[in-house]
PDB file of C-alpha atoms in Angstrom:
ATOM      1  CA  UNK A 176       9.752 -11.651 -21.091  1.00  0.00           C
ATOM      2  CA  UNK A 177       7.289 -10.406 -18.650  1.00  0.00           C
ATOM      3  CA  UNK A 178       6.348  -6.623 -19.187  1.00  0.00           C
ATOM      4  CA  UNK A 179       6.081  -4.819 -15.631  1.00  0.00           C
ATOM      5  CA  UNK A 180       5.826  -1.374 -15.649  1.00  0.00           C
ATOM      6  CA  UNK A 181       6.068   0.920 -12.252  1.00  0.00           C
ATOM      7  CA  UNK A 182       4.578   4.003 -11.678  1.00  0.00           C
ATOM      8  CA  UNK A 183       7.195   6.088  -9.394  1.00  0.00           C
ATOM      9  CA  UNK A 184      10.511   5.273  -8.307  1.00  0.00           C
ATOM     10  CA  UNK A 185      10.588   6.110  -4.579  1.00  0.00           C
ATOM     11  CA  UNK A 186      11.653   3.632  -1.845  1.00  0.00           C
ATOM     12  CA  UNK A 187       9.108   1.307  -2.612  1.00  0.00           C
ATOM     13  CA  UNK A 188       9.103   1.867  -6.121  1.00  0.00           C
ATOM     14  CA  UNK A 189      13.149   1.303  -6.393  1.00  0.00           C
ATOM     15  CA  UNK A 190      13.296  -1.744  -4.172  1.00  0.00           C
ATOM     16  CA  UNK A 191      10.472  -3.572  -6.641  1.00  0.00           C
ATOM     17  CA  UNK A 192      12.282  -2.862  -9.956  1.00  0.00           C
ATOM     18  CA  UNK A 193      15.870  -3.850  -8.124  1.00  0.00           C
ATOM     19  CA  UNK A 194      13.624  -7.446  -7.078  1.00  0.00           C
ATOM     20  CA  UNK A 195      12.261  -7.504 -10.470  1.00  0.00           C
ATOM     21  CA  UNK A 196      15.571  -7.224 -12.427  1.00  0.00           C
ATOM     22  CA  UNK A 197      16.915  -9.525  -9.879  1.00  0.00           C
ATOM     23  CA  UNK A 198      14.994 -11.962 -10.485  1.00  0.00           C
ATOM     24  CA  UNK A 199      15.507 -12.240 -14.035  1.00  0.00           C
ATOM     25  CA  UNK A 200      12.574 -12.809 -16.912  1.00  0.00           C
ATOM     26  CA  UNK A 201      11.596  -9.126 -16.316  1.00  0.00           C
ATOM     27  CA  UNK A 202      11.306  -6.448 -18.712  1.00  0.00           C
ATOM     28  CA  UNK A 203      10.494  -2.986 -16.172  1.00  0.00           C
ATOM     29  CA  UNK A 204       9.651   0.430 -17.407  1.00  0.00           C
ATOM     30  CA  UNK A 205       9.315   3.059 -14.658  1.00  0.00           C
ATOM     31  CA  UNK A 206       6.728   5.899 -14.951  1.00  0.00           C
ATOM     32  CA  UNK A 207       7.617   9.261 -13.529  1.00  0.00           C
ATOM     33  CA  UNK A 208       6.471  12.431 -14.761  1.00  0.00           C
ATOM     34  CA  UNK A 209       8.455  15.055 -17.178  1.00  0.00           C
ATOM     35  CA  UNK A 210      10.904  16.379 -15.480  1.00  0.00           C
ATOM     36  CA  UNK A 211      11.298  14.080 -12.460  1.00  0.00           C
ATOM     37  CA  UNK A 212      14.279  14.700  -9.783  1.00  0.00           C
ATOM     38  CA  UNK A 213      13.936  10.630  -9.351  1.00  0.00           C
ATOM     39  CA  UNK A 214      14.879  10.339 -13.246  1.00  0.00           C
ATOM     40  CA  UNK A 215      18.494  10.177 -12.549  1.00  0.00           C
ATOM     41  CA  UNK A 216      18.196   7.037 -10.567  1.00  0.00           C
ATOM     42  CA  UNK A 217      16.215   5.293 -12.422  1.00  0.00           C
ATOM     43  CA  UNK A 218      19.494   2.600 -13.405  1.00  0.00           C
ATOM     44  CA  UNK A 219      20.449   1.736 -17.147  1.00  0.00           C
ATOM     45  CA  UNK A 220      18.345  -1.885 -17.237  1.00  0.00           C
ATOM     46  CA  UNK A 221      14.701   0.352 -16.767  1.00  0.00           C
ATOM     47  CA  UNK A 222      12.968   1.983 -19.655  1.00  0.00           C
ATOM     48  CA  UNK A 223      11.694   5.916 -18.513  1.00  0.00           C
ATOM     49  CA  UNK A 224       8.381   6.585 -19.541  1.00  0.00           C
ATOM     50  CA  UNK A 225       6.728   9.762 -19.513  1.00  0.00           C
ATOM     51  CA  UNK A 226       3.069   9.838 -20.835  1.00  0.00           C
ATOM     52  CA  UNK A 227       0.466   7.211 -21.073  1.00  0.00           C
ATOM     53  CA  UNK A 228       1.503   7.142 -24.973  1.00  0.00           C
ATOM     54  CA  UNK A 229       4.656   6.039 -23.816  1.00  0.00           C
ATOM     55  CA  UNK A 230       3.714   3.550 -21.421  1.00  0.00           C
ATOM     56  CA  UNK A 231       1.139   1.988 -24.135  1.00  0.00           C
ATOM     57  CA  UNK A 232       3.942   1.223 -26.228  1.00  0.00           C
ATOM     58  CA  UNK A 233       6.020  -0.521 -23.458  1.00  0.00           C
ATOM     59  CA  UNK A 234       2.952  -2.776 -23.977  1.00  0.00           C
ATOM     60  CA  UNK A 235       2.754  -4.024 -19.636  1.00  0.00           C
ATOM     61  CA  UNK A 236       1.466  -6.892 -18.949  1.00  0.00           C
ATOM     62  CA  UNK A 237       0.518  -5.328 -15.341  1.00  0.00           C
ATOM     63  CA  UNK A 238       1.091  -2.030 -14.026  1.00  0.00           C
ATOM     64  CA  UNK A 239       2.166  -0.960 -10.487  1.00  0.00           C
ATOM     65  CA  UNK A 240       1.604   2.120  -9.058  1.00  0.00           C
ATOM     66  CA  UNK A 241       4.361   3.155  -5.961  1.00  0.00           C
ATOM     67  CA  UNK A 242       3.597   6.843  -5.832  1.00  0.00           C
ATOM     68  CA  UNK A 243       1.448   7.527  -3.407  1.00  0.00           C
ATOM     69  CA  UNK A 244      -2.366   8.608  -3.758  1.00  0.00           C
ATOM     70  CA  UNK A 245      -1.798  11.601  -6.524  1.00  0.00           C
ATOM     71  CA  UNK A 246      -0.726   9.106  -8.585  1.00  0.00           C
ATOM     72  CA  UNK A 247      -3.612   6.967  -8.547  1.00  0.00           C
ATOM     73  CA  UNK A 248      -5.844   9.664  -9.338  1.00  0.00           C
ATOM     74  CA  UNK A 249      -3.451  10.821 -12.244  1.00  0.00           C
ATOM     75  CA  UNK A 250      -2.079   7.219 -13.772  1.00  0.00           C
ATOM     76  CA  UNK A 251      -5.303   4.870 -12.550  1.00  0.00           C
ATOM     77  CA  UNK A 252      -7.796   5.202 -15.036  1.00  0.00           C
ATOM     78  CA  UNK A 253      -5.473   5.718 -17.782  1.00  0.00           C
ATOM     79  CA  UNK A 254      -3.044   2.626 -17.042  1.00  0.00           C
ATOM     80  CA  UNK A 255      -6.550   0.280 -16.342  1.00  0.00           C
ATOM     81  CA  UNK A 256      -7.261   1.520 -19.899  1.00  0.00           C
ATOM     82  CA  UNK A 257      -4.281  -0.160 -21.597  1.00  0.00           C
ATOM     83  CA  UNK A 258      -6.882  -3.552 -20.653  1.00  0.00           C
ATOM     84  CA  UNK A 259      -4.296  -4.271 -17.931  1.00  0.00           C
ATOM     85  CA  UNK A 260      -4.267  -5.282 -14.216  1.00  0.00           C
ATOM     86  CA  UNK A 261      -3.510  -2.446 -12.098  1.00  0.00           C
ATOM     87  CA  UNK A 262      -1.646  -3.305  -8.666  1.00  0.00           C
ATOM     88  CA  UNK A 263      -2.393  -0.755  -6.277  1.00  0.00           C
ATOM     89  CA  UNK A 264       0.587   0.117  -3.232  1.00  0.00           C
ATOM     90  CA  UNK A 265      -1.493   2.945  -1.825  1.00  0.00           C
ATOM     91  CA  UNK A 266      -4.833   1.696  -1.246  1.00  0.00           C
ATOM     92  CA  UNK A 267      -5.448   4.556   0.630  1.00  0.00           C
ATOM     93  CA  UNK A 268      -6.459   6.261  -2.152  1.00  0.00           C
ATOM     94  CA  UNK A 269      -9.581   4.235  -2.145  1.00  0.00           C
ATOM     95  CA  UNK A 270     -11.019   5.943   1.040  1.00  0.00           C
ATOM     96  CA  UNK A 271     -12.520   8.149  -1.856  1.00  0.00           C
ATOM     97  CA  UNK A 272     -15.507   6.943  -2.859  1.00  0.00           C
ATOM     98  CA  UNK A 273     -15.550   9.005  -6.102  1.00  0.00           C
ATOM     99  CA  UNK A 274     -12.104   7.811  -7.340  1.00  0.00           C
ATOM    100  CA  UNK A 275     -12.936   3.930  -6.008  1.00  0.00           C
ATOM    101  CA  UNK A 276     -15.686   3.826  -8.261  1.00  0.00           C
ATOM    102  CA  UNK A 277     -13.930   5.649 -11.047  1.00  0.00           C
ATOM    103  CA  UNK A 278     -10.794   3.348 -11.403  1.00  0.00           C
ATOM    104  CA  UNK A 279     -13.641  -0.006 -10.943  1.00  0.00           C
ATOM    105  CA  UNK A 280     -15.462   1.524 -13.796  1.00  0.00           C
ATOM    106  CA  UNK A 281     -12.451   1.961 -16.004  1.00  0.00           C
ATOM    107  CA  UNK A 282     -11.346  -1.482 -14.851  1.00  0.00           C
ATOM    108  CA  UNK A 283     -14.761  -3.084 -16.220  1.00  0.00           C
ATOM    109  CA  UNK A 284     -15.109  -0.983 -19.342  1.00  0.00           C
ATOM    110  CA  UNK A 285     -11.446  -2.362 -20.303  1.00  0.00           C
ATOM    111  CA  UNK A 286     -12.543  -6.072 -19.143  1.00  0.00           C
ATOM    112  CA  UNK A 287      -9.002  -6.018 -16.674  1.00  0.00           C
ATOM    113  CA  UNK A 288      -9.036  -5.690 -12.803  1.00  0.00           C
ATOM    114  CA  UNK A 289      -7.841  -3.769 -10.322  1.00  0.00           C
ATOM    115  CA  UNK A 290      -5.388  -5.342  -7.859  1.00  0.00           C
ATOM    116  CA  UNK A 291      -4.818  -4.787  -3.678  1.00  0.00           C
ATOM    117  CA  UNK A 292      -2.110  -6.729  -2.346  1.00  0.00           C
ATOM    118  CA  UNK A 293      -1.749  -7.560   1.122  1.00  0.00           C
ATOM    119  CA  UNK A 294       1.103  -5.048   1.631  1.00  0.00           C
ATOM    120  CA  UNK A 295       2.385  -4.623   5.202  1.00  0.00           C
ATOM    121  CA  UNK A 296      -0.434  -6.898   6.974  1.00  0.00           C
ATOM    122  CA  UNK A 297      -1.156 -10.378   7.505  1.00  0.00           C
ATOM    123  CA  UNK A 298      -4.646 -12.135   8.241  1.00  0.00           C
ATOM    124  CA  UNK A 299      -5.970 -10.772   4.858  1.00  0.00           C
ATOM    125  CA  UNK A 300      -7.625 -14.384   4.045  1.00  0.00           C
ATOM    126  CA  UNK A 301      -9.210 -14.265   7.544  1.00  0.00           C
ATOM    127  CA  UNK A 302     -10.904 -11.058   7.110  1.00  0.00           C
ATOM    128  CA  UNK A 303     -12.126 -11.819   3.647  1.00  0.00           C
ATOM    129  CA  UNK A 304     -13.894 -15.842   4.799  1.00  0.00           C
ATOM    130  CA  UNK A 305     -15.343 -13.530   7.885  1.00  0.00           C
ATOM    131  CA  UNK A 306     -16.697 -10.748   5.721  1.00  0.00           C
ATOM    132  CA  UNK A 307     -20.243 -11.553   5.843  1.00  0.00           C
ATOM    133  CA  UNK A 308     -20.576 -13.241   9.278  1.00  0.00           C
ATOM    134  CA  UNK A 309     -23.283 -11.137  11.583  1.00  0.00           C
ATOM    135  CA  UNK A 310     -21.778  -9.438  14.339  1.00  0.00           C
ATOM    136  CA  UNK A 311     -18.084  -8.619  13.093  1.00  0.00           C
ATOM    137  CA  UNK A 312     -16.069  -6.117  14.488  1.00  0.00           C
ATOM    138  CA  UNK A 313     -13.137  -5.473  13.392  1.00  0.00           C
ATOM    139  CA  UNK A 314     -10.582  -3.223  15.021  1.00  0.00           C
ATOM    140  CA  UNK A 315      -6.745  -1.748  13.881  1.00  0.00           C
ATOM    141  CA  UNK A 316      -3.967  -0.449  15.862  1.00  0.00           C
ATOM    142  CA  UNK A 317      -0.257   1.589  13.627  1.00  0.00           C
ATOM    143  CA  UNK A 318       2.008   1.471  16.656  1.00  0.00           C
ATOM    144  CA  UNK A 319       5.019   3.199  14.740  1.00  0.00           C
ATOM    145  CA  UNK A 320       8.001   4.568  16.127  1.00  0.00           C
ATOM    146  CA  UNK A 321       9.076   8.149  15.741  1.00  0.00           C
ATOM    147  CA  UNK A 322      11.115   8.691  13.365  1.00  0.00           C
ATOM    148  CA  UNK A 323       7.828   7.309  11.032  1.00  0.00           C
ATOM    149  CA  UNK A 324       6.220   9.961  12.598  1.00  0.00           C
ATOM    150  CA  UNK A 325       9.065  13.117  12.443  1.00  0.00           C
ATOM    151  CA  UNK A 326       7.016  15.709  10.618  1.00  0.00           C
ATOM    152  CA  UNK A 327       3.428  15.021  12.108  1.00  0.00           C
ATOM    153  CA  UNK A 328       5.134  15.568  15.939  1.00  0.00           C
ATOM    154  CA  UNK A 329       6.641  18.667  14.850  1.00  0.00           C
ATOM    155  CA  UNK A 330       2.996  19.906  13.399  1.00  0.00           C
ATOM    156  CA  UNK A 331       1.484  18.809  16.597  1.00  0.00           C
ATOM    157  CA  UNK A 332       3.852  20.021  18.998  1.00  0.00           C
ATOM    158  CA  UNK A 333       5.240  17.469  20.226  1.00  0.00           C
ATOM    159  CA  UNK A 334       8.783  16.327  20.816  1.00  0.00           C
ATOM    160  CA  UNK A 335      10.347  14.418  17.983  1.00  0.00           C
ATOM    161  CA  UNK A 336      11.582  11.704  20.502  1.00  0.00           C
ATOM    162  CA  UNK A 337       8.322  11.498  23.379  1.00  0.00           C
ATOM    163  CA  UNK A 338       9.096   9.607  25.865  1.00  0.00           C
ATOM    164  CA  UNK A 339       5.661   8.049  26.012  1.00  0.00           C
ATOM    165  CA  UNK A 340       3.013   6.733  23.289  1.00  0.00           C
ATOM    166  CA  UNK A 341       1.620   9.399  21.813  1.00  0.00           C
ATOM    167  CA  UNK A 342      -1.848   8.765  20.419  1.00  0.00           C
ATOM    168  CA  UNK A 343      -2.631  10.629  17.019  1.00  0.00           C
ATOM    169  CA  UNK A 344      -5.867   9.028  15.920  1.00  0.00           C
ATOM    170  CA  UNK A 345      -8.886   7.146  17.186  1.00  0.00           C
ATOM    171  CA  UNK A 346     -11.453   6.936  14.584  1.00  0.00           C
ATOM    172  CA  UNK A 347     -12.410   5.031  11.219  1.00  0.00           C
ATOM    173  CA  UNK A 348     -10.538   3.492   8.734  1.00  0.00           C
ATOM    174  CA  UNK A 349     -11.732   6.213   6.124  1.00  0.00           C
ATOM    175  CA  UNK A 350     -10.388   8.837   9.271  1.00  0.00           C
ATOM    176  CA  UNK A 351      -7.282   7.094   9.533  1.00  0.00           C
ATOM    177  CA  UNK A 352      -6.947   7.044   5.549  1.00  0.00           C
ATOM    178  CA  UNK A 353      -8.226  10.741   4.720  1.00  0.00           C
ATOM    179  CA  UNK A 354      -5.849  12.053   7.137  1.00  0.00           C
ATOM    180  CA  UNK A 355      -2.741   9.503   6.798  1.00  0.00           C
ATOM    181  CA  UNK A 356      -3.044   8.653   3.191  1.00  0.00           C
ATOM    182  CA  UNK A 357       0.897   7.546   3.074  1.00  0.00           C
ATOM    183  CA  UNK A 358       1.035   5.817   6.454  1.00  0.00           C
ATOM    184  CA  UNK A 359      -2.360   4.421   6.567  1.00  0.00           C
ATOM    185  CA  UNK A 360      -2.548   2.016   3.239  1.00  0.00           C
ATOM    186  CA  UNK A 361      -2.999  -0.846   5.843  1.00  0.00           C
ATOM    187  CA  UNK A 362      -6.459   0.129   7.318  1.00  0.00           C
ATOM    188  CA  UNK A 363      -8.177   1.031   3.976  1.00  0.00           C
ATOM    189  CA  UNK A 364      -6.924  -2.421   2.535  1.00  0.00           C
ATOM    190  CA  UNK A 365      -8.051  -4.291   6.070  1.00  0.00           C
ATOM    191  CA  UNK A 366     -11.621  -1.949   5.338  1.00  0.00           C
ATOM    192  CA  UNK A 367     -12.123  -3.125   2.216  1.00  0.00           C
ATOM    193  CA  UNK A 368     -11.275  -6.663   2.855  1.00  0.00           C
ATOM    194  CA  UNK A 369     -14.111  -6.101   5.514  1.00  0.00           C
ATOM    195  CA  UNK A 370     -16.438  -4.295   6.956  1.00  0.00           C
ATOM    196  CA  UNK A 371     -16.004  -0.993   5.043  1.00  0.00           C
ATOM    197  CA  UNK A 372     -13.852   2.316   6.433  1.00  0.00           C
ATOM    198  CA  UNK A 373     -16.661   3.325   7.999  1.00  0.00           C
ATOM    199  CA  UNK A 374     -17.378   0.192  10.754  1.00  0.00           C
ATOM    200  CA  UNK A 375     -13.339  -0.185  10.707  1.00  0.00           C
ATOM    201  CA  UNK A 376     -11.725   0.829  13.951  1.00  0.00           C
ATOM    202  CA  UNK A 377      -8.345   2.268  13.644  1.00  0.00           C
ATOM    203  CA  UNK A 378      -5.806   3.860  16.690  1.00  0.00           C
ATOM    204  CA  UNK A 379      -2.766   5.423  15.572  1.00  0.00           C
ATOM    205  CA  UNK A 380       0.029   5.694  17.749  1.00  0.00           C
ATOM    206  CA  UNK A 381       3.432   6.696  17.901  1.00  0.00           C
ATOM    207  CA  UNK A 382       5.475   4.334  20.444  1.00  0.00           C
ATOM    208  CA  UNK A 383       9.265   5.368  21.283  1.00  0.00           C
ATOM    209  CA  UNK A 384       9.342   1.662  22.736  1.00  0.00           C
ATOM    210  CA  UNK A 385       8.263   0.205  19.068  1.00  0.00           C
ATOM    211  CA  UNK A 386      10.422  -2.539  17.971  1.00  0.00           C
ATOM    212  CA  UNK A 387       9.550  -2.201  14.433  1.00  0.00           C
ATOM    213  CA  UNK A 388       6.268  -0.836  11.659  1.00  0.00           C
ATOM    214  CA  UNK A 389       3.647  -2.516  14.261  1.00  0.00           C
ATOM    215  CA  UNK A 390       0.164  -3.604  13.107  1.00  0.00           C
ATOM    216  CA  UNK A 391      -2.312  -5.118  15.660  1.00  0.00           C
ATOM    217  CA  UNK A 392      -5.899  -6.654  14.012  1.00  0.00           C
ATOM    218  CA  UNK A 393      -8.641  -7.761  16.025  1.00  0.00           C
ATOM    219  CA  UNK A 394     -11.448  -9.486  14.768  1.00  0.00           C
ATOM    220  CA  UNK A 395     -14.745 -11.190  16.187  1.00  0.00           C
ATOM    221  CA  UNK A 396     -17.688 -12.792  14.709  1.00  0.00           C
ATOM    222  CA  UNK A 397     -20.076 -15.681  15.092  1.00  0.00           C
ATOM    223  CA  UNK A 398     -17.203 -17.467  13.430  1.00  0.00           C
ATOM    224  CA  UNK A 399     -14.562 -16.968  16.031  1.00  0.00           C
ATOM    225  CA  UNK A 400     -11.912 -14.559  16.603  1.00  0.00           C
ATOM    226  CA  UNK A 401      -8.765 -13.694  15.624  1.00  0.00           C
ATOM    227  CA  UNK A 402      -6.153 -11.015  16.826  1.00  0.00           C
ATOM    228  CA  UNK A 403      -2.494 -10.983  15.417  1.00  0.00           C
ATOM    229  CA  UNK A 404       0.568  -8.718  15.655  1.00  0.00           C
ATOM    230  CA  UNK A 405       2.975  -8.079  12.867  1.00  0.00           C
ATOM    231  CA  UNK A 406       6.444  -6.175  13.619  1.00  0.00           C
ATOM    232  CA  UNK A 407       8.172  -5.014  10.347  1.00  0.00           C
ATOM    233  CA  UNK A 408      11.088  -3.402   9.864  1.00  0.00           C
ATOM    234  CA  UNK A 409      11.207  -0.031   8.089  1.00  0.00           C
ATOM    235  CA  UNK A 410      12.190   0.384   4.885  1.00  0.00           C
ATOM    236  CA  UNK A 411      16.101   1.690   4.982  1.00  0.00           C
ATOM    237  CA  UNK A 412      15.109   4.512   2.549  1.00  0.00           C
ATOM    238  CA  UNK A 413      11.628   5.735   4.210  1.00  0.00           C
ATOM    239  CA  UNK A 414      11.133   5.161   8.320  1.00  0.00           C
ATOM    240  CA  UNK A 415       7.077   5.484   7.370  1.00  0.00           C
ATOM    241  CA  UNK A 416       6.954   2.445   5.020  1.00  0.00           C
ATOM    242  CA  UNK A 417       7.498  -1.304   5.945  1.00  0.00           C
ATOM    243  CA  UNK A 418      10.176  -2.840   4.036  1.00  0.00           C
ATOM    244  CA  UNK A 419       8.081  -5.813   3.382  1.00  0.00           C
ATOM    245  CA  UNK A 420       5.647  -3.878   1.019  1.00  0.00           C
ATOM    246  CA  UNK A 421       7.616  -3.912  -1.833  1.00  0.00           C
ATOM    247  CA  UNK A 422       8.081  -7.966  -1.700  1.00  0.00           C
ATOM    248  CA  UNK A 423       4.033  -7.868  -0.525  1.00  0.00           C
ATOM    249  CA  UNK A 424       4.088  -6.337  -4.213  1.00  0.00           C
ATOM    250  CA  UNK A 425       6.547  -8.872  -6.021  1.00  0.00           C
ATOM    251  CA  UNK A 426       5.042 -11.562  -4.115  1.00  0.00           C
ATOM    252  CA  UNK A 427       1.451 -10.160  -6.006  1.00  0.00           C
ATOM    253  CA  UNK A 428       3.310  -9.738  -9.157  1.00  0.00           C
ATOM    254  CA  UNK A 429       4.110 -13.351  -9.727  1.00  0.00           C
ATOM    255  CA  UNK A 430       1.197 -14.307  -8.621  1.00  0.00           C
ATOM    256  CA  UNK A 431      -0.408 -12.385 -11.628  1.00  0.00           C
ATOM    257  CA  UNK A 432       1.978 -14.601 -14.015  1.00  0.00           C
ATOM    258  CA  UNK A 433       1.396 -18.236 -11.913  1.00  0.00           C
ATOM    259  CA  UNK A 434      -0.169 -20.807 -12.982  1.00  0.00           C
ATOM    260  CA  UNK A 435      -1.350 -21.754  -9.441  1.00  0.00           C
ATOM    261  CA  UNK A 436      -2.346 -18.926  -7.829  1.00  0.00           C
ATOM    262  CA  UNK A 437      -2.617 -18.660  -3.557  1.00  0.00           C
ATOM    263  CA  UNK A 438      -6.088 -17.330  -2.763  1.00  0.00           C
TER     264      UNK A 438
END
């Protein structure tokens, strides 16, 4: 039985245990704190788990955090100290430089790794061959449509339904994830595949015509060039995450437990 445990139990978290289960040869504890209003959903087939006492007992073979960027500060260094792999959904966390370094350090010191998957984006493999080529730029466009984007209008302003695109950000990847850390997981993992959040370009922008979670990547080198679309569909539960992250996540998951692994 493989030992998965998940650390919150939001759209993202829910849709990976329902996969996992699914999928049979899974064993899935979810990790929400004391006193949760997501406990009562968490279905009869899940183990609860509380406390990092309790989630050392569960004995994971991987952990996955689905809980946005608190969590990562509050479960990370504690999980990566079971000596486990630690799959990271909101890589914007990492923008920090403090925390980055904190959760590698605990990683090392338990001889276990820290894990990005490729989440909403594509090109990944790309990005990481071109890494060190002189001359790369690389450049990120969020076209999103509004409902993604309900709350931030409203703070701004602006309609909830404008009936052009609305630009929110131009800036750097560590702009875009500092100030978006729940929409923006894309363009710290496309950073840190590459060039850093600091060279990254990011635009954000909230498109009424949107067909779908939009993410644009442009990239030159000596190398060559490569620019790419990807339209996902929003997750039925939250309009601001892709439905395709949480299979971007089971995807990584057996991946950890292959014995040929996709690099």
């Amino acid at each position: 039985m493989r030992r998965v445990a998940i650390i919150g139990h939001g759209a993202i978290g829910r849709e990976l245990a329902t996969a996992l289960l699914r999928r049979g040869g899974y064993a899935v504890a979810v990790v929400l704190r004391p006193g949760s209003s997501r406990a009562g959903q968490v279905g009869p087939d899940c183990v609860t788990v509380h406390d990092p006492a309790a989630l050392a007992a569960f004995r994971p073979a991987i952990v996955v955090e689905a809980a946005g960027a608190q969590a990562v500060r509050e479960w990370g260094p504690a999980s990566l100290g079971l000596g486990v792999p630690l799959l990271l959904s909101s890589v914007g966390a990492l923008h920090d430089d403090g925390l980055r370094a904190a959760l590698v350090e605990a990683a090392e010191a338990a001889g276990t790794r820290l894990y990005l998957p490729s989440g909403a984006l594509a090109g990944l493999d790309y990005v990481l061959a071109a890494r060190a080529a002189g001359d790369l730029r690389i450049r990120y466009e969020s076209r999103k449509p509004p409902a993604a984007w309900a709350d931030e209008l409203r703070r701004l302003g602006h309609v909830e339904r404008p009936a052009r695109p609305v630009t929110l950000l131009e800036g750097s990847a560590r702009e875009a994830a500092a100030r978006y850390p729940a929409n923006l997981n894309v363009a710290a993992t496309l950073a840190l595949a590459g060039i850093g959040f600091d060279r990254t370009e990011v635009s954000v922008v909230v498109d009424p015509e949107a067909r779908g979670n939009t993410h644009g990547i442009a990239v030159a080198s000596e190398l060559g060039s490569l620019e790419l679309s990807v339209v996902n569909r929003p997750s039925p539960d939250n309009p601001k995450t892709s439905w395709i992250v949480s299979r971007s996540l089971l995807s990584a998951i057996e991946q950890h437990f292959s014995t040929v692994q996709l690099l």
